[in-house]
């Protein structure tokens, strides 16, 4: 994630960093669109990403006119928002507004809408014990 601050003007670096984050934070054995049991997390330790939430959102803001970056940014937030403690940090850092902004700005882009919707769902659904 240090690449986001090391190369802040590189669209390719931001895009590929987000893409890597998608796979790093994906639940073990998880596949896209399949519900998971987050009460027993089997994915990357999302605690690591808590302090980087502002960095992720700042990178999305820098490339707010780039639908590809916005779609990949939203997709990375889908997995980061799987646990309540990361949801709260994302919401406090403006993640909800960033996702909505991406969806509004790129209302005709299917990927932004699809990824944004799943990111919003993960942000608002609470864990149950």
PDB file of C-alpha atoms in Angstrom:
ATOM      1  CA  UNK A   1       0.000   0.000   0.000  1.00  0.00           C
ATOM      2  CA  UNK A   2       2.980   2.283   0.323  1.00  0.00           C
ATOM      3  CA  UNK A   3       2.875   2.550  -3.483  1.00  0.00           C
ATOM      4  CA  UNK A   4      -0.231   4.717  -3.143  1.00  0.00           C
ATOM      5  CA  UNK A   5       1.812   7.424  -1.456  1.00  0.00           C
ATOM      6  CA  UNK A   6       5.098   6.680  -3.213  1.00  0.00           C
ATOM      7  CA  UNK A   7       3.568   7.074  -6.711  1.00  0.00           C
ATOM      8  CA  UNK A   8       0.530   9.300  -6.125  1.00  0.00           C
ATOM      9  CA  UNK A   9       0.196  10.440  -9.744  1.00  0.00           C
ATOM     10  CA  UNK A  10       0.617   7.037 -11.387  1.00  0.00           C
ATOM     11  CA  UNK A  11      -2.769   5.769 -12.509  1.00  0.00           C
ATOM     12  CA  UNK A  12      -1.321   2.343 -13.263  1.00  0.00           C
ATOM     13  CA  UNK A  13       0.270   2.002  -9.838  1.00  0.00           C
ATOM     14  CA  UNK A  14      -2.951   2.965  -8.056  1.00  0.00           C
ATOM     15  CA  UNK A  15      -5.042   0.635 -10.229  1.00  0.00           C
ATOM     16  CA  UNK A  16      -2.714  -2.340  -9.731  1.00  0.00           C
ATOM     17  CA  UNK A  17      -2.330  -1.676  -6.005  1.00  0.00           C
ATOM     18  CA  UNK A  18      -6.120  -1.761  -5.652  1.00  0.00           C
ATOM     19  CA  UNK A  19      -6.241  -4.949  -7.724  1.00  0.00           C
ATOM     20  CA  UNK A  20      -3.628  -6.600  -5.504  1.00  0.00           C
ATOM     21  CA  UNK A  21      -5.611  -5.545  -2.448  1.00  0.00           C
ATOM     22  CA  UNK A  22      -8.681  -7.319  -3.869  1.00  0.00           C
ATOM     23  CA  UNK A  23      -6.820 -10.621  -3.806  1.00  0.00           C
ATOM     24  CA  UNK A  24      -4.919 -10.046  -0.571  1.00  0.00           C
ATOM     25  CA  UNK A  25      -8.129  -9.350   1.360  1.00  0.00           C
ATOM     26  CA  UNK A  26     -10.321 -11.993  -0.318  1.00  0.00           C
ATOM     27  CA  UNK A  27     -11.545 -14.613   2.150  1.00  0.00           C
ATOM     28  CA  UNK A  28      -9.635 -17.865   1.893  1.00  0.00           C
ATOM     29  CA  UNK A  29     -11.537 -20.127  -0.443  1.00  0.00           C
ATOM     30  CA  UNK A  30     -13.944 -17.303  -1.175  1.00  0.00           C
ATOM     31  CA  UNK A  31     -15.157 -16.444  -4.601  1.00  0.00           C
ATOM     32  CA  UNK A  32     -16.935 -13.390  -5.861  1.00  0.00           C
ATOM     33  CA  UNK A  33     -20.633 -13.175  -5.075  1.00  0.00           C
ATOM     34  CA  UNK A  34     -20.651 -16.092  -2.631  1.00  0.00           C
ATOM     35  CA  UNK A  35     -21.770 -15.308   0.948  1.00  0.00           C
ATOM     36  CA  UNK A  36     -19.163 -16.013   3.601  1.00  0.00           C
ATOM     37  CA  UNK A  37     -19.253 -16.579   7.322  1.00  0.00           C
ATOM     38  CA  UNK A  38     -17.345 -13.587   8.665  1.00  0.00           C
ATOM     39  CA  UNK A  39     -17.756 -14.729  12.262  1.00  0.00           C
ATOM     40  CA  UNK A  40     -14.845 -17.060  11.522  1.00  0.00           C
ATOM     41  CA  UNK A  41     -12.579 -14.909   9.353  1.00  0.00           C
ATOM     42  CA  UNK A  42     -10.301 -16.940   7.113  1.00  0.00           C
ATOM     43  CA  UNK A  43      -8.997 -14.025   5.097  1.00  0.00           C
ATOM     44  CA  UNK A  44      -6.003 -11.732   5.361  1.00  0.00           C
ATOM     45  CA  UNK A  45      -5.736  -9.912   8.666  1.00  0.00           C
ATOM     46  CA  UNK A  46      -7.789  -6.838   7.856  1.00  0.00           C
ATOM     47  CA  UNK A  47      -6.563  -5.115  11.010  1.00  0.00           C
ATOM     48  CA  UNK A  48      -3.433  -4.323   9.017  1.00  0.00           C
ATOM     49  CA  UNK A  49      -5.458  -2.165   6.648  1.00  0.00           C
ATOM     50  CA  UNK A  50      -7.230  -0.103   9.306  1.00  0.00           C
ATOM     51  CA  UNK A  51      -4.623   2.647   9.408  1.00  0.00           C
ATOM     52  CA  UNK A  52      -4.486   2.723   5.590  1.00  0.00           C
ATOM     53  CA  UNK A  53      -8.158   3.537   4.997  1.00  0.00           C
ATOM     54  CA  UNK A  54      -7.457   7.255   4.422  1.00  0.00           C
ATOM     55  CA  UNK A  55      -4.684   6.313   1.978  1.00  0.00           C
ATOM     56  CA  UNK A  56      -7.071   4.136  -0.045  1.00  0.00           C
ATOM     57  CA  UNK A  57      -9.754   6.808  -0.160  1.00  0.00           C
ATOM     58  CA  UNK A  58      -7.269   9.571  -1.019  1.00  0.00           C
ATOM     59  CA  UNK A  59      -6.070   7.526  -3.997  1.00  0.00           C
ATOM     60  CA  UNK A  60      -9.649   7.090  -5.172  1.00  0.00           C
ATOM     61  CA  UNK A  61     -10.206  10.840  -4.823  1.00  0.00           C
ATOM     62  CA  UNK A  62      -7.109  11.662  -6.907  1.00  0.00           C
ATOM     63  CA  UNK A  63      -8.457   9.569  -9.785  1.00  0.00           C
ATOM     64  CA  UNK A  64     -12.144  10.304  -9.326  1.00  0.00           C
ATOM     65  CA  UNK A  65     -12.644  10.840 -13.086  1.00  0.00           C
ATOM     66  CA  UNK A  66     -11.127   7.447 -13.988  1.00  0.00           C
ATOM     67  CA  UNK A  67     -13.863   4.812 -14.078  1.00  0.00           C
ATOM     68  CA  UNK A  68     -11.348   1.950 -14.098  1.00  0.00           C
ATOM     69  CA  UNK A  69      -9.636   3.155 -10.928  1.00  0.00           C
ATOM     70  CA  UNK A  70     -13.002   3.797  -9.278  1.00  0.00           C
ATOM     71  CA  UNK A  71     -14.260   0.308 -10.096  1.00  0.00           C
ATOM     72  CA  UNK A  72     -11.068  -1.291  -8.792  1.00  0.00           C
ATOM     73  CA  UNK A  73     -11.091   0.968  -5.723  1.00  0.00           C
ATOM     74  CA  UNK A  74     -14.672  -0.034  -4.934  1.00  0.00           C
ATOM     75  CA  UNK A  75     -13.801  -3.693  -5.469  1.00  0.00           C
ATOM     76  CA  UNK A  76     -10.928  -3.434  -3.004  1.00  0.00           C
ATOM     77  CA  UNK A  77     -13.315  -1.866  -0.478  1.00  0.00           C
ATOM     78  CA  UNK A  78     -15.712  -4.820  -0.907  1.00  0.00           C
ATOM     79  CA  UNK A  79     -13.259  -7.115   0.868  1.00  0.00           C
ATOM     80  CA  UNK A  80     -11.822  -4.546   3.268  1.00  0.00           C
ATOM     81  CA  UNK A  81     -15.391  -3.886   4.500  1.00  0.00           C
ATOM     82  CA  UNK A  82     -16.043  -7.489   5.513  1.00  0.00           C
ATOM     83  CA  UNK A  83     -15.511  -6.971   9.244  1.00  0.00           C
ATOM     84  CA  UNK A  84     -17.295  -4.515  11.528  1.00  0.00           C
ATOM     85  CA  UNK A  85     -14.065  -2.961  12.799  1.00  0.00           C
ATOM     86  CA  UNK A  86     -12.895  -2.127   9.280  1.00  0.00           C
ATOM     87  CA  UNK A  87     -16.385  -0.954   8.239  1.00  0.00           C
ATOM     88  CA  UNK A  88     -16.389   1.564  11.051  1.00  0.00           C
ATOM     89  CA  UNK A  89     -12.991   2.943  10.064  1.00  0.00           C
ATOM     90  CA  UNK A  90     -14.019   3.197   6.409  1.00  0.00           C
ATOM     91  CA  UNK A  91     -17.208   5.019   7.327  1.00  0.00           C
ATOM     92  CA  UNK A  92     -15.353   7.392   9.654  1.00  0.00           C
ATOM     93  CA  UNK A  93     -12.819   8.153   6.895  1.00  0.00           C
ATOM     94  CA  UNK A  94     -15.508   8.952   4.318  1.00  0.00           C
ATOM     95  CA  UNK A  95     -15.711   5.600   2.553  1.00  0.00           C
ATOM     96  CA  UNK A  96     -19.470   5.702   2.160  1.00  0.00           C
ATOM     97  CA  UNK A  97     -19.310   9.121   0.516  1.00  0.00           C
ATOM     98  CA  UNK A  98     -16.414   8.045  -1.718  1.00  0.00           C
ATOM     99  CA  UNK A  99     -18.307   5.007  -3.003  1.00  0.00           C
ATOM    100  CA  UNK A 100     -21.459   7.045  -3.624  1.00  0.00           C
ATOM    101  CA  UNK A 101     -19.430   9.728  -5.384  1.00  0.00           C
ATOM    102  CA  UNK A 102     -17.825   7.134  -7.667  1.00  0.00           C
ATOM    103  CA  UNK A 103     -21.222   5.671  -8.496  1.00  0.00           C
ATOM    104  CA  UNK A 104     -22.729   9.095  -9.210  1.00  0.00           C
ATOM    105  CA  UNK A 105     -19.767  10.291 -11.269  1.00  0.00           C
ATOM    106  CA  UNK A 106     -19.723   7.091 -13.339  1.00  0.00           C
ATOM    107  CA  UNK A 107     -23.426   6.288 -13.434  1.00  0.00           C
ATOM    108  CA  UNK A 108     -23.123   4.698 -16.878  1.00  0.00           C
ATOM    109  CA  UNK A 109     -20.218   2.417 -16.017  1.00  0.00           C
ATOM    110  CA  UNK A 110     -21.417  -1.083 -15.194  1.00  0.00           C
ATOM    111  CA  UNK A 111     -18.240  -2.062 -13.313  1.00  0.00           C
ATOM    112  CA  UNK A 112     -18.325   0.981 -11.019  1.00  0.00           C
ATOM    113  CA  UNK A 113     -22.009   0.389 -10.285  1.00  0.00           C
ATOM    114  CA  UNK A 114     -21.539  -3.327  -9.635  1.00  0.00           C
ATOM    115  CA  UNK A 115     -18.442  -2.974  -7.428  1.00  0.00           C
ATOM    116  CA  UNK A 116     -19.826   0.093  -5.678  1.00  0.00           C
ATOM    117  CA  UNK A 117     -23.066  -1.673  -4.830  1.00  0.00           C
ATOM    118  CA  UNK A 118     -21.264  -4.629  -3.272  1.00  0.00           C
ATOM    119  CA  UNK A 119     -18.979  -2.280  -1.330  1.00  0.00           C
ATOM    120  CA  UNK A 120     -22.054  -0.446   0.015  1.00  0.00           C
ATOM    121  CA  UNK A 121     -23.704  -3.729   0.965  1.00  0.00           C
ATOM    122  CA  UNK A 122     -20.632  -4.851   2.903  1.00  0.00           C
ATOM    123  CA  UNK A 123     -20.407  -1.479   4.640  1.00  0.00           C
ATOM    124  CA  UNK A 124     -23.993  -1.576   5.928  1.00  0.00           C
ATOM    125  CA  UNK A 125     -24.459  -5.265   6.768  1.00  0.00           C
ATOM    126  CA  UNK A 126     -23.519  -6.031  10.375  1.00  0.00           C
ATOM    127  CA  UNK A 127     -21.915  -9.212  11.622  1.00  0.00           C
ATOM    128  CA  UNK A 128     -24.142 -11.523  13.619  1.00  0.00           C
ATOM    129  CA  UNK A 129     -22.980 -13.884  16.323  1.00  0.00           C
TER     130      UNK A 129
END
